[in-house]
């Protein structure tokens, strides 16, 4: 495998199994399935943090959120080695379109060509004011701003959970940011200097809520065809102390405010949006082939984090269960015939080193970089058990962390300081739904003590790196 173009495609809040090739609905993702058949499918990939901003900042910096300051959304971050900057230094032309979600958003982070669409609403930050998509949509609507409508849907979380999840569906297919984002990549291809290899970050806002896609994707699958996960009907609060402390309130709200039929409708909407995004990705792959770029381009597909999608009676993210901390990862290497399914436990943080290895940057392994590299797995089939970590939480004294080693996953919730914590333990080969907490039975066994010690030690390192201030101005 030699130095190539790199196209990194990312979706937002995309479950690892919301791909047909990973057990999702048949016919939902034919283009991504084709890509999977030409490359390496990582079946056990985890995010460095199961929330948007921290995950994305980590991926571009090669460091977990605490080391780059981004322990929550919209928190100013820092890094001595932004991925696009390093790529530019070794001769790449760099571009991005869509959702970056790194703060402050005005900085270039090494992207020469940067067209932003972080969020269409204004209720948390000034995302709408920096959004090229919103400017375009306003012009398309003859000066009418749709930001108030986006804001109303987002603010519905307070008293209308269904509307918050689904949205109002007021955009047509031609107005949706999915097609707009794809078209920005096409514009980049026309603008780029052809004498340089390119790195492009193509980042779709969906299938993040609002789930409801425009016609015809709003009716791609009927809610009557949707089956809810078994854990939706189970009460996991007993003997699940992390769930009890972090997820009970949302579960009770979902159960009390949404009917089972409404939950199925939301899942159908989500899958319709995945279908829409897949077809847009299909247009991207077609264009690369038409332009003679496909073979010389390494194509990466992943997500920042997942979505519970009714697992345990929950929606959204910010947990260490696989439904939201495990992510899809497909890499189609350039000029390679290696194609297989890799079961090794890996972290999407390692895309940082993988891409820099592809770019032949021999100096990327700085002493404080936490990322590794998956490069060797792209040149030859390699299967090991592997291990990785993930962390989430603006308050380090109540932060969630996770350690996955082989078939075992240990979840840790800090309980007021860096030492005290509560734990849950799962065997993912025997219980992939993570409904049977084995920690009370296993905590005194030597192997379990070793798992706990490894996670505690890693968490303490992250704890000491946390920024002093985690409030947004």
Coordinates of C-alpha atoms in Angstrom, one line a residue:
X1 CA 0.0 0.0 0.0
X2 CA 1.4 3.4 -1.0
X3 CA 0.7 7.0 -0.3
X4 CA -2.8 7.9 -1.5
X5 CA -5.7 10.4 -1.4
X6 CA -7.8 10.0 1.7
X7 CA -11.5 10.5 1.9
X8 CA -12.9 10.3 5.5
X9 CA -16.7 10.0 5.5
X10 CA -18.3 10.5 8.9
X11 CA -21.9 10.4 10.1
X12 CA -23.2 11.6 13.4
X13 CA -25.0 9.4 16.0
X14 CA -24.9 6.3 13.8
X15 CA -25.2 3.0 15.5
X16 CA -22.6 0.4 14.7
X17 CA -25.3 -2.1 13.5
X18 CA -27.3 0.5 11.5
X19 CA -25.7 -1.0 8.3
X20 CA -27.1 -3.9 6.4
X21 CA -23.7 -5.5 6.4
X22 CA -23.6 -5.3 10.2
X23 CA -27.0 -6.9 10.8
X24 CA -29.2 -3.8 10.0
X25 CA -32.3 -3.7 7.8
X26 CA -31.8 -5.4 4.4
X27 CA -31.3 -2.9 1.6
X28 CA -30.7 0.0 3.8
X29 CA -27.0 0.6 3.0
X30 CA -26.1 -1.0 -0.3
X31 CA -23.3 1.5 -1.1
X32 CA -21.6 1.1 2.2
X33 CA -22.1 -2.6 2.0
X34 CA -20.2 -2.6 -1.3
X35 CA -17.5 -0.5 0.2
X36 CA -17.3 -3.0 3.1
X37 CA -16.8 -5.8 0.6
X38 CA -13.8 -4.1 -0.9
X39 CA -12.0 -3.3 2.4
X40 CA -11.7 -4.0 6.1
X41 CA -14.8 -4.0 8.3
X42 CA -13.8 -3.4 11.9
X43 CA -16.6 -5.1 13.9
X44 CA -15.4 -4.0 17.3
X45 CA -14.5 -0.3 17.0
X46 CA -15.1 2.1 19.9
X47 CA -15.3 5.9 20.0
X48 CA -12.9 7.8 22.3
X49 CA -15.9 9.5 23.7
X50 CA -19.6 8.9 23.1
X51 CA -20.6 12.5 22.5
X52 CA -20.1 14.8 19.4
X53 CA -17.6 17.5 20.2
X54 CA -15.2 15.5 22.4
X55 CA -15.1 12.5 20.0
X56 CA -14.5 14.7 17.0
X57 CA -11.8 16.8 18.7
X58 CA -10.1 13.6 19.9
X59 CA -10.1 12.1 16.4
X60 CA -8.5 15.2 14.9
X61 CA -5.9 15.6 17.7
X62 CA -4.9 12.0 18.4
X63 CA -5.6 12.6 22.1
X64 CA -8.5 11.6 24.4
X65 CA -10.8 14.6 25.3
X66 CA -9.1 15.5 28.6
X67 CA -5.7 16.0 26.9
X68 CA -7.1 18.4 24.3
X69 CA -9.6 20.2 26.7
X70 CA -12.7 19.1 24.8
X71 CA -14.5 17.2 27.6
X72 CA -17.9 18.7 26.5
X73 CA -19.5 20.2 23.4
X74 CA -18.4 23.8 22.5
X75 CA -15.6 23.9 25.0
X76 CA -12.4 25.6 23.5
X77 CA -9.8 22.9 22.6
X78 CA -6.1 22.8 21.8
X79 CA -3.7 20.4 20.2
X80 CA 0.0 20.7 19.1
X81 CA -0.7 18.4 16.2
X82 CA -4.0 18.7 14.4
X83 CA -4.4 16.0 11.8
X84 CA -5.1 18.3 8.8
X85 CA -2.1 20.5 9.7
X86 CA 0.3 17.5 9.7
X87 CA -1.1 16.4 6.4
X88 CA -0.6 19.8 4.9
X89 CA 2.9 19.8 6.2
X90 CA 3.7 16.6 4.2
X91 CA 2.2 17.8 1.0
X92 CA -1.5 17.1 1.1
X93 CA -4.3 19.5 0.1
X94 CA -6.9 19.5 2.9
X95 CA -10.6 20.1 2.8
X96 CA -13.8 19.5 4.7
X97 CA -17.5 20.0 4.4
X98 CA -20.3 19.5 6.9
X99 CA -20.1 19.0 10.6
X100 CA -16.8 19.6 12.2
X101 CA -18.0 20.5 15.7
X102 CA -14.6 21.5 17.1
X103 CA -14.4 24.8 19.1
X104 CA -13.8 27.5 18.3
X105 CA -15.3 26.8 14.9
X106 CA -13.7 29.8 13.2
X107 CA -10.2 28.3 13.2
X108 CA -9.0 26.4 10.2
X109 CA -7.4 23.5 12.1
X110 CA -5.3 22.9 9.0
X111 CA -8.1 22.8 6.4
X112 CA -7.4 24.9 3.3
X113 CA -10.9 24.4 2.1
X114 CA -13.5 24.5 4.8
X115 CA -17.3 24.7 4.4
X116 CA -19.1 24.4 7.7
X117 CA -22.5 23.0 8.8
X118 CA -22.1 22.2 12.4
X119 CA -25.8 22.6 13.5
X120 CA -28.8 24.4 12.0
X121 CA -30.0 25.9 15.4
X122 CA -28.8 28.6 17.7
X123 CA -29.9 27.5 21.1
X124 CA -26.5 26.3 22.4
X125 CA -23.9 28.3 20.5
X126 CA -23.6 30.3 17.3
X127 CA -23.5 27.3 15.0
X128 CA -26.1 28.8 12.7
X129 CA -24.1 32.1 12.3
X130 CA -21.0 30.1 11.1
X131 CA -23.0 27.7 8.9
X132 CA -22.5 27.9 5.2
X133 CA -25.4 25.6 4.9
X134 CA -27.8 27.9 6.7
X135 CA -26.6 30.8 4.5
X136 CA -27.3 28.7 1.4
X137 CA -30.7 27.5 2.7
X138 CA -31.7 31.1 3.5
X139 CA -30.9 32.2 0.0
X140 CA -32.8 29.2 -1.4
X141 CA -35.8 30.3 0.6
X142 CA -35.5 33.9 -0.8
X143 CA -34.2 35.3 2.5
X144 CA -36.5 33.4 4.9
X145 CA -34.5 32.0 7.8
X146 CA -35.5 28.6 9.0
X147 CA -33.3 28.9 12.2
X148 CA -36.4 29.7 14.4
X149 CA -38.0 26.4 13.2
X150 CA -34.8 24.4 13.9
X151 CA -34.6 26.1 17.3
X152 CA -38.3 25.3 18.1
X153 CA -37.7 21.6 17.3
X154 CA -34.5 21.5 19.4
X155 CA -36.2 23.3 22.4
X156 CA -39.1 20.8 22.3
X157 CA -36.9 18.5 24.4
X158 CA -38.4 20.3 27.5
X159 CA -42.0 19.2 26.9
X160 CA -42.4 17.3 23.6
X161 CA -39.9 14.4 23.4
X162 CA -41.3 13.0 20.2
X163 CA -41.0 16.3 18.4
X164 CA -37.4 16.7 19.6
X165 CA -36.5 13.3 18.3
X166 CA -38.4 13.5 15.0
X167 CA -38.4 17.2 14.2
X168 CA -41.1 18.9 12.1
X169 CA -39.9 17.7 8.7
X170 CA -40.2 21.1 7.1
X171 CA -37.4 20.7 4.5
X172 CA -37.6 19.1 1.1
X173 CA -35.0 16.7 -0.1
X174 CA -33.4 19.5 -2.2
X175 CA -33.1 21.6 1.0
X176 CA -31.7 19.0 3.2
X177 CA -28.1 19.3 4.4
X178 CA -27.3 15.7 3.3
X179 CA -27.3 16.5 -0.4
X180 CA -25.8 20.0 0.2
X181 CA -22.8 18.4 2.0
X182 CA -22.2 15.9 -0.8
X183 CA -22.4 18.8 -3.4
X184 CA -19.7 20.7 -1.4
X185 CA -17.3 17.7 -1.9
X186 CA -18.0 17.8 -5.6
X187 CA -17.1 21.6 -5.6
X188 CA -13.9 20.8 -3.8
X189 CA -12.9 18.2 -6.5
X190 CA -13.3 21.0 -9.1
X191 CA -11.2 23.4 -7.0
X192 CA -8.4 21.3 -5.7
X193 CA -4.8 21.5 -7.0
X194 CA -4.4 18.2 -8.9
X195 CA -0.7 18.0 -8.4
X196 CA -1.2 17.2 -4.7
X197 CA -2.8 14.2 -3.0
X198 CA -6.0 15.3 -1.1
X199 CA -7.4 14.6 2.3
X200 CA -11.1 15.4 2.6
X201 CA -13.3 15.1 5.6
X202 CA -16.9 14.6 4.4
X203 CA -19.1 14.9 7.5
X204 CA -22.9 14.4 7.4
X205 CA -25.1 15.8 10.2
X206 CA -27.4 12.8 10.2
X207 CA -28.7 10.4 11.3
X208 CA -28.5 12.6 14.4
X209 CA -31.9 13.8 15.4
X210 CA -34.2 15.3 14.1
X211 CA -34.6 11.8 12.7
X212 CA -37.5 12.5 10.2
X213 CA -36.0 12.6 6.7
X214 CA -37.7 14.3 3.7
X215 CA -39.8 12.4 1.2
X216 CA -39.4 9.8 -0.1
X217 CA -37.2 8.5 2.7
X218 CA -39.8 9.2 5.4
X219 CA -41.7 6.1 4.2
X220 CA -38.8 3.9 3.2
X221 CA -39.7 1.5 6.0
X222 CA -43.0 1.2 7.9
X223 CA -43.1 1.4 11.6
X224 CA -45.1 -1.8 11.5
X225 CA -42.0 -3.6 10.3
X226 CA -39.9 -2.4 13.2
X227 CA -39.1 -4.7 16.1
X228 CA -37.9 -3.1 19.3
X229 CA -34.9 -4.6 21.1
X230 CA -35.6 -7.0 23.9
X231 CA -33.9 -4.7 26.4
X232 CA -36.6 -2.0 25.7
X233 CA -38.9 -4.1 27.8
X234 CA -36.5 -4.9 30.6
X235 CA -35.8 -2.9 33.7
X236 CA -32.1 -2.8 34.1
X237 CA -32.0 -0.6 37.2
X238 CA -31.6 -3.5 39.7
X239 CA -28.0 -4.5 40.1
X240 CA -26.9 -2.0 37.5
X241 CA -25.6 1.0 39.5
X242 CA -24.1 2.9 36.6
X243 CA -27.5 2.7 34.7
X244 CA -29.3 3.6 37.9
X245 CA -27.3 6.8 38.4
X246 CA -27.0 7.9 34.8
X247 CA -29.9 6.6 32.7
X248 CA -32.9 6.1 34.9
X249 CA -34.4 9.5 34.4
X250 CA -34.3 9.3 30.7
X251 CA -35.7 5.8 30.6
X252 CA -38.6 6.8 32.8
X253 CA -39.3 9.7 30.6
X254 CA -39.2 7.7 27.4
X255 CA -41.5 5.1 28.9
X256 CA -44.0 7.7 30.2
X257 CA -44.0 10.1 27.2
X258 CA -43.7 7.9 24.2
X259 CA -46.0 5.1 23.2
X260 CA -44.5 1.9 21.8
X261 CA -45.9 2.8 18.4
X262 CA -44.2 6.2 18.5
X263 CA -40.9 4.6 19.4
X264 CA -41.2 2.4 16.4
X265 CA -42.0 5.4 14.2
X266 CA -38.8 7.1 15.4
X267 CA -36.7 4.1 14.6
X268 CA -38.3 3.9 11.1
X269 CA -37.5 7.6 10.6
X270 CA -33.9 7.1 11.7
X271 CA -33.4 4.1 9.3
X272 CA -34.9 6.2 6.5
X273 CA -32.3 8.9 7.1
X274 CA -29.6 6.3 7.0
X275 CA -30.9 5.1 3.7
X276 CA -30.8 8.7 2.4
X277 CA -27.2 9.2 3.5
X278 CA -26.2 5.9 2.0
X279 CA -27.5 7.0 -1.4
X280 CA -25.6 10.2 -1.1
X281 CA -22.5 8.3 -0.3
X282 CA -23.2 6.2 -3.4
X283 CA -23.1 9.4 -5.5
X284 CA -19.7 10.3 -3.9
X285 CA -18.3 6.8 -4.8
X286 CA -19.7 7.1 -8.4
X287 CA -18.0 10.5 -8.8
X288 CA -14.6 9.3 -7.6
X289 CA -14.8 6.5 -10.2
X290 CA -15.9 8.8 -13.0
X291 CA -12.9 11.1 -12.2
X292 CA -10.5 8.2 -12.1
X293 CA -9.8 8.8 -8.4
X294 CA -11.4 5.7 -6.8
X295 CA -8.5 3.3 -6.9
X296 CA -6.0 5.8 -5.6
X297 CA -8.2 6.9 -2.7
X298 CA -8.3 5.3 0.7
X299 CA -11.9 5.7 1.8
X300 CA -12.8 5.6 5.5
X301 CA -16.4 5.4 6.9
X302 CA -17.1 5.8 10.6
X303 CA -19.3 7.8 13.0
X304 CA -18.5 9.9 16.1
X305 CA -20.8 7.8 18.3
X306 CA -23.9 5.7 18.2
X307 CA -27.5 6.0 19.4
X308 CA -29.4 3.8 21.8
X309 CA -32.5 3.7 19.5
X310 CA -34.8 2.3 22.2
X311 CA -32.1 -0.1 23.7
X312 CA -32.8 -0.2 27.4
X313 CA -35.7 2.2 26.8
X314 CA -33.3 5.0 25.9
X315 CA -32.4 7.3 23.0
X316 CA -29.4 9.4 22.2
X317 CA -25.8 8.9 23.5
X318 CA -23.4 9.7 26.4
X319 CA -23.3 6.1 27.8
X320 CA -20.7 3.3 27.7
X321 CA -23.1 0.6 26.4
X322 CA -22.3 -0.6 22.9
X323 CA -25.4 1.0 21.5
X324 CA -23.8 4.4 21.7
X325 CA -20.0 3.9 22.4
X326 CA -19.4 1.3 19.6
X327 CA -19.2 2.7 16.1
X328 CA -19.1 1.5 12.5
X329 CA -15.7 1.5 10.8
X330 CA -15.0 0.5 7.2
X331 CA -11.7 1.3 5.5
X332 CA -11.2 0.6 1.8
X333 CA -7.5 0.9 1.2
X334 CA -6.1 2.4 -2.0
X335 CA -4.4 -0.1 -4.4
X336 CA -5.1 -3.1 -2.2
X337 CA -6.9 -6.4 -2.5
X338 CA -7.1 -6.9 1.3
X339 CA -10.8 -7.4 2.2
X340 CA -11.9 -9.1 5.4
X341 CA -13.9 -8.6 8.7
X342 CA -11.6 -7.8 11.6
X343 CA -12.9 -8.7 15.1
X344 CA -10.1 -7.0 17.0
X345 CA -11.1 -4.4 19.6
X346 CA -9.9 -1.1 18.3
X347 CA -10.6 2.6 18.7
X348 CA -11.5 5.2 16.1
X349 CA -8.9 7.4 17.8
X350 CA -6.4 5.3 15.9
X351 CA -7.6 6.7 12.6
X352 CA -5.3 9.6 13.4
X353 CA -2.2 7.5 13.1
X354 CA -3.6 5.4 10.3
X355 CA -4.1 8.4 8.1
X356 CA -0.7 9.8 8.9
X357 CA 0.9 6.4 8.1
X358 CA -0.8 6.4 4.8
X359 CA 0.5 9.9 4.2
X360 CA 4.0 8.7 5.1
X361 CA 4.4 11.1 7.9
X362 CA 7.3 9.4 9.8
X363 CA 7.2 11.8 12.7
X364 CA 3.6 11.7 13.9
X365 CA 4.2 9.6 17.0
X366 CA 4.8 12.4 19.5
X367 CA 5.4 11.5 23.1
X368 CA 2.0 12.7 24.3
X369 CA 0.0 11.3 21.4
X370 CA -2.5 8.7 22.6
X371 CA -3.5 7.4 19.1
X372 CA -2.2 4.3 17.6
X373 CA -2.5 3.1 14.0
X374 CA -4.5 0.5 12.1
X375 CA -2.2 0.6 9.1
X376 CA -0.9 -2.9 9.4
X377 CA -4.4 -4.3 9.3
X378 CA -5.0 -2.7 6.0
X379 CA -2.0 -4.4 4.3
X380 CA -2.5 -7.9 5.7
X381 CA -5.3 -9.7 7.6
X382 CA -4.6 -9.5 11.3
X383 CA -6.8 -10.8 14.1
X384 CA -6.0 -10.2 17.8
X385 CA -8.2 -9.6 20.8
X386 CA -7.1 -6.1 21.5
X387 CA -8.2 -3.6 24.1
X388 CA -9.3 0.1 24.3
X389 CA -10.8 2.8 26.5
X390 CA -13.4 5.5 26.2
X391 CA -14.4 8.4 28.5
X392 CA -17.2 10.9 28.8
X393 CA -18.1 13.7 31.2
X394 CA -17.6 17.4 31.8
X395 CA -17.3 16.8 35.5
X396 CA -14.3 14.6 36.1
X397 CA -15.6 13.7 39.6
X398 CA -18.6 12.0 38.0
X399 CA -17.1 11.0 34.6
X400 CA -17.9 7.7 32.9
X401 CA -15.2 5.6 31.5
X402 CA -14.9 2.1 29.9
X403 CA -12.3 -0.6 29.3
X404 CA -12.9 -3.2 26.7
X405 CA -10.4 -6.1 26.6
X406 CA -11.2 -9.1 24.5
X407 CA -14.7 -10.2 25.3
X408 CA -14.9 -8.3 28.6
X409 CA -16.1 -4.7 29.1
X410 CA -15.8 -2.9 32.4
X411 CA -17.7 0.3 32.9
X412 CA -16.7 2.8 35.6
X413 CA -18.6 5.8 37.0
X414 CA -16.6 8.2 39.2
X415 CA -18.4 8.7 42.5
X416 CA -17.4 12.1 43.6
X417 CA -13.6 12.0 43.3
X418 CA -10.8 10.2 41.4
X419 CA -10.8 7.1 43.6
X420 CA -14.4 6.1 44.5
X421 CA -16.5 4.6 41.7
X422 CA -19.2 2.1 40.8
X423 CA -18.8 -0.5 38.2
X424 CA -20.6 -2.8 35.7
X425 CA -19.0 -5.8 34.0
X426 CA -20.2 -7.6 30.8
X427 CA -19.1 -10.6 28.8
X428 CA -19.9 -9.4 25.3
X429 CA -19.5 -12.8 23.7
X430 CA -22.1 -14.4 26.0
X431 CA -24.3 -11.3 26.6
X432 CA -23.8 -8.8 23.7
X433 CA -27.0 -6.9 24.8
X434 CA -25.2 -6.0 28.1
X435 CA -28.1 -6.9 30.3
X436 CA -26.4 -9.1 32.9
X437 CA -24.0 -7.2 35.1
X438 CA -21.4 -9.7 36.3
X439 CA -19.4 -7.4 38.5
X440 CA -21.0 -8.4 41.8
X441 CA -20.1 -12.0 41.1
X442 CA -16.6 -11.5 39.7
X443 CA -15.2 -8.5 41.6
X444 CA -13.1 -10.6 44.0
X445 CA -11.6 -12.8 41.2
X446 CA -8.0 -12.0 40.4
X447 CA -8.6 -11.4 36.6
X448 CA -11.5 -9.0 37.4
X449 CA -9.3 -7.1 39.9
X450 CA -6.7 -6.7 37.2
X451 CA -9.3 -5.3 34.8
X452 CA -10.4 -2.9 37.4
X453 CA -6.8 -1.8 38.2
X454 CA -6.1 -1.2 34.5
X455 CA -9.2 1.0 34.1
X456 CA -8.6 2.8 37.4
X457 CA -5.1 3.6 36.4
X458 CA -6.1 4.8 33.0
X459 CA -8.9 7.0 34.4
X460 CA -6.5 8.6 36.9
X461 CA -4.2 9.6 34.0
X462 CA -7.2 11.2 32.3
X463 CA -8.4 12.8 35.5
X464 CA -5.2 14.6 36.0
X465 CA -5.3 15.9 32.4
X466 CA -8.8 17.4 32.8
X467 CA -9.0 21.2 32.1
X468 CA -9.6 23.3 35.2
X469 CA -12.5 25.1 33.6
X470 CA -15.3 23.2 31.9
X471 CA -17.8 26.1 31.6
X472 CA -18.7 27.7 28.3
X473 CA -18.5 31.5 28.1

